[in-house]
CSV table of C-alpha atoms in Angstrom, one decimal:
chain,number,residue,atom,x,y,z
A,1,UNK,CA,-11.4,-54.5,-22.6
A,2,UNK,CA,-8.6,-51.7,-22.6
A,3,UNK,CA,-10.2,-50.4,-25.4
A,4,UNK,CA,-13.9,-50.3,-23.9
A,5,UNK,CA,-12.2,-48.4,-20.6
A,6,UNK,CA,-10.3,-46.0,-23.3
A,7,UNK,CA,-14.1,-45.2,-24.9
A,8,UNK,CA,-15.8,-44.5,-21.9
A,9,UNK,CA,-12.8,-42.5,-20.6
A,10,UNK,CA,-12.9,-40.2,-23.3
A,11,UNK,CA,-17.2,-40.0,-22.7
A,12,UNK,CA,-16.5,-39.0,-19.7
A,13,UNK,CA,-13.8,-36.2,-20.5
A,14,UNK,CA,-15.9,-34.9,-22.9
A,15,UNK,CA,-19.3,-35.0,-21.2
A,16,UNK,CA,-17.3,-33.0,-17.9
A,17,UNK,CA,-16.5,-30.2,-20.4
A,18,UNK,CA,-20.4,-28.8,-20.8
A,19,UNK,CA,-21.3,-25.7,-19.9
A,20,UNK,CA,-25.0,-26.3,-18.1
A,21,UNK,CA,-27.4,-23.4,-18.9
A,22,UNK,CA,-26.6,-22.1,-15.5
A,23,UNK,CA,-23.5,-20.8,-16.3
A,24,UNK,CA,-24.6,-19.4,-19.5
A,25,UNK,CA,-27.9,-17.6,-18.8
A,26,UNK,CA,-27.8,-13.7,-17.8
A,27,UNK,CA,-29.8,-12.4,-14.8
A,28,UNK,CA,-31.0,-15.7,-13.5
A,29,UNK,CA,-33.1,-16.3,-10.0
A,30,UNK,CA,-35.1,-19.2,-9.8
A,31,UNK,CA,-36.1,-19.3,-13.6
A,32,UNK,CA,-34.0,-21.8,-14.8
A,33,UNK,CA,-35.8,-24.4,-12.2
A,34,UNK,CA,-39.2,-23.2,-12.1
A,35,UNK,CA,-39.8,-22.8,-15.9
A,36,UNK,CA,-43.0,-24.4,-16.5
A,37,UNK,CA,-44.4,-22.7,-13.6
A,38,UNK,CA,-43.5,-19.4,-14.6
A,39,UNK,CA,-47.0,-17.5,-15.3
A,40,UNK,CA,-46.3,-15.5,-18.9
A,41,UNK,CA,-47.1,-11.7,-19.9
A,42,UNK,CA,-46.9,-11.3,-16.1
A,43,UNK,CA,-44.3,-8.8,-14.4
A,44,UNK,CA,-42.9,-11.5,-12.0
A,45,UNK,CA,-40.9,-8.7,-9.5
A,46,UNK,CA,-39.8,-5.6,-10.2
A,47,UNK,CA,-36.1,-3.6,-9.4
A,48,UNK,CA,-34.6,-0.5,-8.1
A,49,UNK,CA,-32.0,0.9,-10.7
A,50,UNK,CA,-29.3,2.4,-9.1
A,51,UNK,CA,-28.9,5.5,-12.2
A,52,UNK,CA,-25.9,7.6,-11.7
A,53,UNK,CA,-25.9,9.8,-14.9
A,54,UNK,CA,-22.4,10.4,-16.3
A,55,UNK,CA,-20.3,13.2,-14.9
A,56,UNK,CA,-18.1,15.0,-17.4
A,57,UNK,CA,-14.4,14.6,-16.8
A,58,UNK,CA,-11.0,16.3,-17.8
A,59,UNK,CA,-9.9,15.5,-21.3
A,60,UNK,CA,-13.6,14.5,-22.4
A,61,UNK,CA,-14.6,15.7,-26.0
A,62,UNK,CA,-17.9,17.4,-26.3
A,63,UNK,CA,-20.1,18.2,-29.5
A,64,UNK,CA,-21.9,21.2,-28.1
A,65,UNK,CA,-24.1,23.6,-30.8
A,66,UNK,CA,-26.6,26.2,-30.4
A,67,UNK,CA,-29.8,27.2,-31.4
A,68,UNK,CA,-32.1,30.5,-31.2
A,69,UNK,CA,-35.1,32.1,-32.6
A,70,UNK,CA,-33.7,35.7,-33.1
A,71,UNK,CA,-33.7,36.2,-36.9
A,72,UNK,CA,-30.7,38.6,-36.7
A,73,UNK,CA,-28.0,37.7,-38.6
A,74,UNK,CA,-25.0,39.1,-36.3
A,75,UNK,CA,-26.4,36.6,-33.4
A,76,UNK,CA,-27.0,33.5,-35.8
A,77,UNK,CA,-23.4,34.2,-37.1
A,78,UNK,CA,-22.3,34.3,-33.6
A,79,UNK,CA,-23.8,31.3,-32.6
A,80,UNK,CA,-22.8,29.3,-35.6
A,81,UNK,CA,-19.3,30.2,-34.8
A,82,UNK,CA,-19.3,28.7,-31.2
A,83,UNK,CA,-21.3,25.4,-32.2
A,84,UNK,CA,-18.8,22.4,-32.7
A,85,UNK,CA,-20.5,19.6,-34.2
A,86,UNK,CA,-19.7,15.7,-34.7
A,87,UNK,CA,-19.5,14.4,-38.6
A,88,UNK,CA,-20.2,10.8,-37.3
A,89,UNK,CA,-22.5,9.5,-34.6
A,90,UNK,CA,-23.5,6.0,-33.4
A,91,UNK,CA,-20.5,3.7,-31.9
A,92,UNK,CA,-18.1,2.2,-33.6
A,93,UNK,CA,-14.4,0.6,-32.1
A,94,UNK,CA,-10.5,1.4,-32.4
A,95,UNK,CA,-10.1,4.9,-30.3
A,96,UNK,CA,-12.3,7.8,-31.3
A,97,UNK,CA,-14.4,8.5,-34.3
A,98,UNK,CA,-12.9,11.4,-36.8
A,99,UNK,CA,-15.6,13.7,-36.0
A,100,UNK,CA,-14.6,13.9,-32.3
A,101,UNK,CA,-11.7,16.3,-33.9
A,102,UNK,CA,-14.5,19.0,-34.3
A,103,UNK,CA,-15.7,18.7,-30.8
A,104,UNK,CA,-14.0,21.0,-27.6
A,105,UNK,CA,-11.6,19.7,-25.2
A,106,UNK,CA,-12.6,19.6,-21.3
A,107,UNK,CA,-8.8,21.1,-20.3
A,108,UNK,CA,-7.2,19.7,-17.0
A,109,UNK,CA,-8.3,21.9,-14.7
A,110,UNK,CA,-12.0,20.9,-16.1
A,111,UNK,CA,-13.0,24.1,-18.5
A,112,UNK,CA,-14.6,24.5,-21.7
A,113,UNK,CA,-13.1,27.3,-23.4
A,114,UNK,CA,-14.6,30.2,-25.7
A,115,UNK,CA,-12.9,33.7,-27.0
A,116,UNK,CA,-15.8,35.6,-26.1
A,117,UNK,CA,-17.5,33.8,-23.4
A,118,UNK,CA,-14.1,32.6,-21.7
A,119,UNK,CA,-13.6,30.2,-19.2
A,120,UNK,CA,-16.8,27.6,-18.4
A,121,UNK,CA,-16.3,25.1,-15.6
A,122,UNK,CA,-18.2,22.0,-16.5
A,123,UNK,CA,-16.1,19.1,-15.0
A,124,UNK,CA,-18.1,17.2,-12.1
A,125,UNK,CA,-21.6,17.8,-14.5
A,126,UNK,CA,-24.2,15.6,-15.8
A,127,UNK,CA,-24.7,16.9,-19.7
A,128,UNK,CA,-28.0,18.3,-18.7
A,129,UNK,CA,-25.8,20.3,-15.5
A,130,UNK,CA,-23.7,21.8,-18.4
A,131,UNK,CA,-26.4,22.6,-20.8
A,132,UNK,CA,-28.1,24.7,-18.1
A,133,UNK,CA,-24.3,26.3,-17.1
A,134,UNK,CA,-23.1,27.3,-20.4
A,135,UNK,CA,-26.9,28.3,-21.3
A,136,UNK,CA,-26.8,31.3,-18.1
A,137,UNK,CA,-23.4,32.0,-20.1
A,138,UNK,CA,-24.3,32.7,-23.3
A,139,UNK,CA,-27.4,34.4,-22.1
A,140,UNK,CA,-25.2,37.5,-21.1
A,141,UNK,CA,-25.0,37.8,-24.9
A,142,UNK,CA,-27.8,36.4,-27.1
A,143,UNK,CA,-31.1,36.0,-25.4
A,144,UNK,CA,-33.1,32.7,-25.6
A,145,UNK,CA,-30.6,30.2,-26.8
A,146,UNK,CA,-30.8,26.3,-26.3
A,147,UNK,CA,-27.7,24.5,-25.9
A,148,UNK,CA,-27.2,21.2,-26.7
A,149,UNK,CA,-24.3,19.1,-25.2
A,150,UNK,CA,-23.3,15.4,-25.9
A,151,UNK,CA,-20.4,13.3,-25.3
A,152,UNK,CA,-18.1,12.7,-28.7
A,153,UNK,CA,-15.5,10.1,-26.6
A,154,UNK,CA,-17.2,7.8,-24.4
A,155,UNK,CA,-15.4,5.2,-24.6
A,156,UNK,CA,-14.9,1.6,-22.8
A,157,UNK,CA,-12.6,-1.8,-23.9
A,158,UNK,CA,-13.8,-5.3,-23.4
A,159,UNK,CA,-11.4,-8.1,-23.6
A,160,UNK,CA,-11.4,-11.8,-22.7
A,161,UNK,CA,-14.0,-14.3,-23.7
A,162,UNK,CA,-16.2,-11.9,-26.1
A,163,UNK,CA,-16.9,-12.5,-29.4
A,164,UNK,CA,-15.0,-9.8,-31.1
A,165,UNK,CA,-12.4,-7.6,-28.4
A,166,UNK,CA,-13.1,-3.9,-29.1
A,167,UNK,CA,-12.6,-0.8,-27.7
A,168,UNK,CA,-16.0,1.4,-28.3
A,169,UNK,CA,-16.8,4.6,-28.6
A,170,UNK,CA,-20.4,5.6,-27.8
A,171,UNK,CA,-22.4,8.4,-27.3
A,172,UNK,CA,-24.7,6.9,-25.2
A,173,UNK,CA,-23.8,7.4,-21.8
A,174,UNK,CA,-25.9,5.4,-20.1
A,175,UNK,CA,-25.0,1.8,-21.3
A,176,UNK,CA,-25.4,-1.5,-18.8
A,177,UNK,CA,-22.7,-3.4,-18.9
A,178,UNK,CA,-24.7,-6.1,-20.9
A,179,UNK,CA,-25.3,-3.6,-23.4
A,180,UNK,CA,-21.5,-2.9,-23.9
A,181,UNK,CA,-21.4,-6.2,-24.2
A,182,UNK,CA,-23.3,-6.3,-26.6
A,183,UNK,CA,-21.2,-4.1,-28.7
A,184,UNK,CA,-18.7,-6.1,-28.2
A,185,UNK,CA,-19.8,-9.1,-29.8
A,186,UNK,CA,-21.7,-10.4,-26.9
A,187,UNK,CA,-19.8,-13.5,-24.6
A,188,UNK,CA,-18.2,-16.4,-25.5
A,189,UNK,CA,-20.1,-20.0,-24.5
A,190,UNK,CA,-17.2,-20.6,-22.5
A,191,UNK,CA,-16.8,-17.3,-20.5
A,192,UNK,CA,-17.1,-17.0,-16.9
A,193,UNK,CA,-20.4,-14.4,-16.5
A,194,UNK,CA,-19.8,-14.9,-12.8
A,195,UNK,CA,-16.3,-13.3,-12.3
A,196,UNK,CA,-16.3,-10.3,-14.7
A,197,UNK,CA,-13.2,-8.1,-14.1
A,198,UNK,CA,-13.6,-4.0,-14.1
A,199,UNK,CA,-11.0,-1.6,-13.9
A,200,UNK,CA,-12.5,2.1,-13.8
A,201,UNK,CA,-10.3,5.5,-13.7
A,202,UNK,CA,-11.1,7.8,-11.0
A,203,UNK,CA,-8.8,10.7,-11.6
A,204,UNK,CA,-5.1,9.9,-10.9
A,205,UNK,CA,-6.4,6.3,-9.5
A,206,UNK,CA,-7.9,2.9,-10.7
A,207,UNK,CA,-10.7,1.0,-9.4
A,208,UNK,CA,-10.7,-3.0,-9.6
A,209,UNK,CA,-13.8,-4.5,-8.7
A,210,UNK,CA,-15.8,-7.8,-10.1
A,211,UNK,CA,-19.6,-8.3,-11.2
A,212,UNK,CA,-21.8,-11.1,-11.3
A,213,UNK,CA,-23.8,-11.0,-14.1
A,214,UNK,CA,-25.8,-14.1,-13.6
A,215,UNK,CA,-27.6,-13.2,-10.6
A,216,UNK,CA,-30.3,-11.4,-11.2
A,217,UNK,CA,-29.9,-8.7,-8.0
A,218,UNK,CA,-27.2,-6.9,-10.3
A,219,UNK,CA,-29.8,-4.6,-12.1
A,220,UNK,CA,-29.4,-2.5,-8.3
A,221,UNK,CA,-25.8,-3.0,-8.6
A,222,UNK,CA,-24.2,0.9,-8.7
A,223,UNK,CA,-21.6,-0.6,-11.1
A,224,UNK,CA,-24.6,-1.7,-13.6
A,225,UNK,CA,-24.0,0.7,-15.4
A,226,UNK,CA,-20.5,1.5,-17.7
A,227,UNK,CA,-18.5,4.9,-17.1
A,228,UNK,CA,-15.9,6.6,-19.1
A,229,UNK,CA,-12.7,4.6,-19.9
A,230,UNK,CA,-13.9,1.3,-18.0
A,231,UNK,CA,-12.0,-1.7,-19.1
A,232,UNK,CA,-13.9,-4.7,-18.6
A,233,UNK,CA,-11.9,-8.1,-18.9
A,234,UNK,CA,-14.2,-11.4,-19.3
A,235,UNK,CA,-12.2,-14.6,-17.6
A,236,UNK,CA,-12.8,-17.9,-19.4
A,237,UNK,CA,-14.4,-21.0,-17.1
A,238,UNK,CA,-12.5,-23.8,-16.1
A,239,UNK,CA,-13.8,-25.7,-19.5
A,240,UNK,CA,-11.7,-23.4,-21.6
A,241,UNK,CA,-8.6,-25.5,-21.6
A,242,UNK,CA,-10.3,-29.1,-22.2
A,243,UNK,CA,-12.2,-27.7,-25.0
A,244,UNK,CA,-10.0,-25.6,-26.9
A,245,UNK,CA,-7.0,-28.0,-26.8
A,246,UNK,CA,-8.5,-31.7,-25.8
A,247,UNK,CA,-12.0,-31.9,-27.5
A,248,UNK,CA,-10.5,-30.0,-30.6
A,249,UNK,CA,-7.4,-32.7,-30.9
A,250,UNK,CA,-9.2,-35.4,-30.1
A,251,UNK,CA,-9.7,-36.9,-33.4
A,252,UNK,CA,-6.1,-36.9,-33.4
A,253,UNK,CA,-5.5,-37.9,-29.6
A,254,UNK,CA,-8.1,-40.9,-30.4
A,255,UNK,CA,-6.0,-42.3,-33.2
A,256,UNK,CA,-2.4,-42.1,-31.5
A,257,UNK,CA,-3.7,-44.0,-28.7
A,258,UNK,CA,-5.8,-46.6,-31.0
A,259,UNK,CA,-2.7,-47.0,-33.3
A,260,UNK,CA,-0.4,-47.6,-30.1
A,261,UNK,CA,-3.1,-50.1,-29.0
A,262,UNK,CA,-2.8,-51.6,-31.9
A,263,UNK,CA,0.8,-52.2,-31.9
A,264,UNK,CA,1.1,-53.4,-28.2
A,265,UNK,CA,-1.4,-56.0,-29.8
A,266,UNK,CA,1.1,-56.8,-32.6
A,267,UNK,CA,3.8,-57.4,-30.0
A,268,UNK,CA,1.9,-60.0,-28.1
């Protein structure tokens, strides 16, 4: 009889350490309940994103280059001079990529700066703001140039229940935070997409806020999207402990107690 109470004791453990789908399944409404209902190659609703493009900050690394149709040499030579460019693109993890060493330095005070065309103020941007700034610049010397600016260090860290804890370095400066993610190795079964953790910089200060990311209302969130040095920590859900200690001992666990069972049988 002990041992019939033992078995369904241990059914019962295990069965209380699933994860139903509706912990697991991003962006949710009313899906999960209404699936068969759900009409198909239908837009169901439709949301408001809440796009604030990235801003460039102090200490950001930018790849900016330069590119005109005058087919004097003096100008092309004086272009190619000022162009930095990146050696690697795409993302990739563990601090910035080599070829942000060719890029220039946004200084403290939030200048770009060039021998000839000196000082540029481009802190407080969008990359499209600064293209247009240091395009009026350069026009004072060389007619009919296009500049083209991009971030070489944006950069974020995820760490808790992912699949592989990274810091990333992007440049894509618009990513959601599913996206980085994503690059991250995407989440663990057992993390808690209801209570993610973000800590952003904001100058000399840091912001702590949490997201949902199972309701489906985040999309309009402003913090859907991931800025500059955000470090987003994912908690683990209550099931963590059972299953990473209990469930994976309890081949073991289920032998101790049968073997004890077994010798408090012996003794009567």
């Amino acid at each position: 009889m002990m041992r019939i109470w033992l078995l369904l004791g241990v059914l019962l453990l295990t069965f209380g350490a699933c994860v139903p789908n509706k912990k697991l399944v991003y962006l949710q409404k009313d899906d999960l309940k209404r699936r068969k209902e759900i009409p198909k190659d239908t837009v169901l609703r439709s949301h408001q994103l809440n796009i604030r493009e990235y801003r460039i900050q102090p200490l950001d690394i930018l790849s900016i280059s330069f590119e005109t149709l005058s087919k004097q040499d003096d100008e092309s030579d004086f272009l190619q001079k000022l162009s930095t460019r990146s050696n690697s693109g795409g993302s990739g993890g563990g601090g910035a990529s080599g070829g942000a060493l060719n890029g220039i330095v946004v200084n403290t005070e939030g200048e770009i700066d060039y021998a000839v065309m000196g000082k540029i103020k481009v802190a407080g941007l969008t990359l499209f703001e600064a293209k247009d700034t240091i395009e009026k610049v350069i026009a004072q010397y060389v007619p009919d140039v296009v500049a083209r600016v991009r971030m070489m260090n944006f950069r974020f860290t995820v760490l808790g229940e992912v699949n592989a804890e990274n810091t990333v370095v992007s440049g894509n400066t618009r990513l959601t935070m599913m996206e980085a993610i994503g690059l991250a190795g995407g989440l663990s079964e057992l993390a808690d997409r209801s209570h993610v953790k973000v800590l952003r910089q904001k100058g000399s200060e840091v912001d702590v806020f949490y997201v949902d990311l199972l309701k489906e209302e985040y999309v309009e969130s402003p913090y859907y999207y991931v800025q500059q040095n955000d470090v987003i920590i994912v908690p683990p859900l209550k099931q963590r402990p059972f299953r990473k200690y209990f469930v994976g001992n309890l081949g073991v666990i289920t032998t101790v107690i049968s073997f004890g069972l077994f010798i408090i049988t012996l003794s009567r």
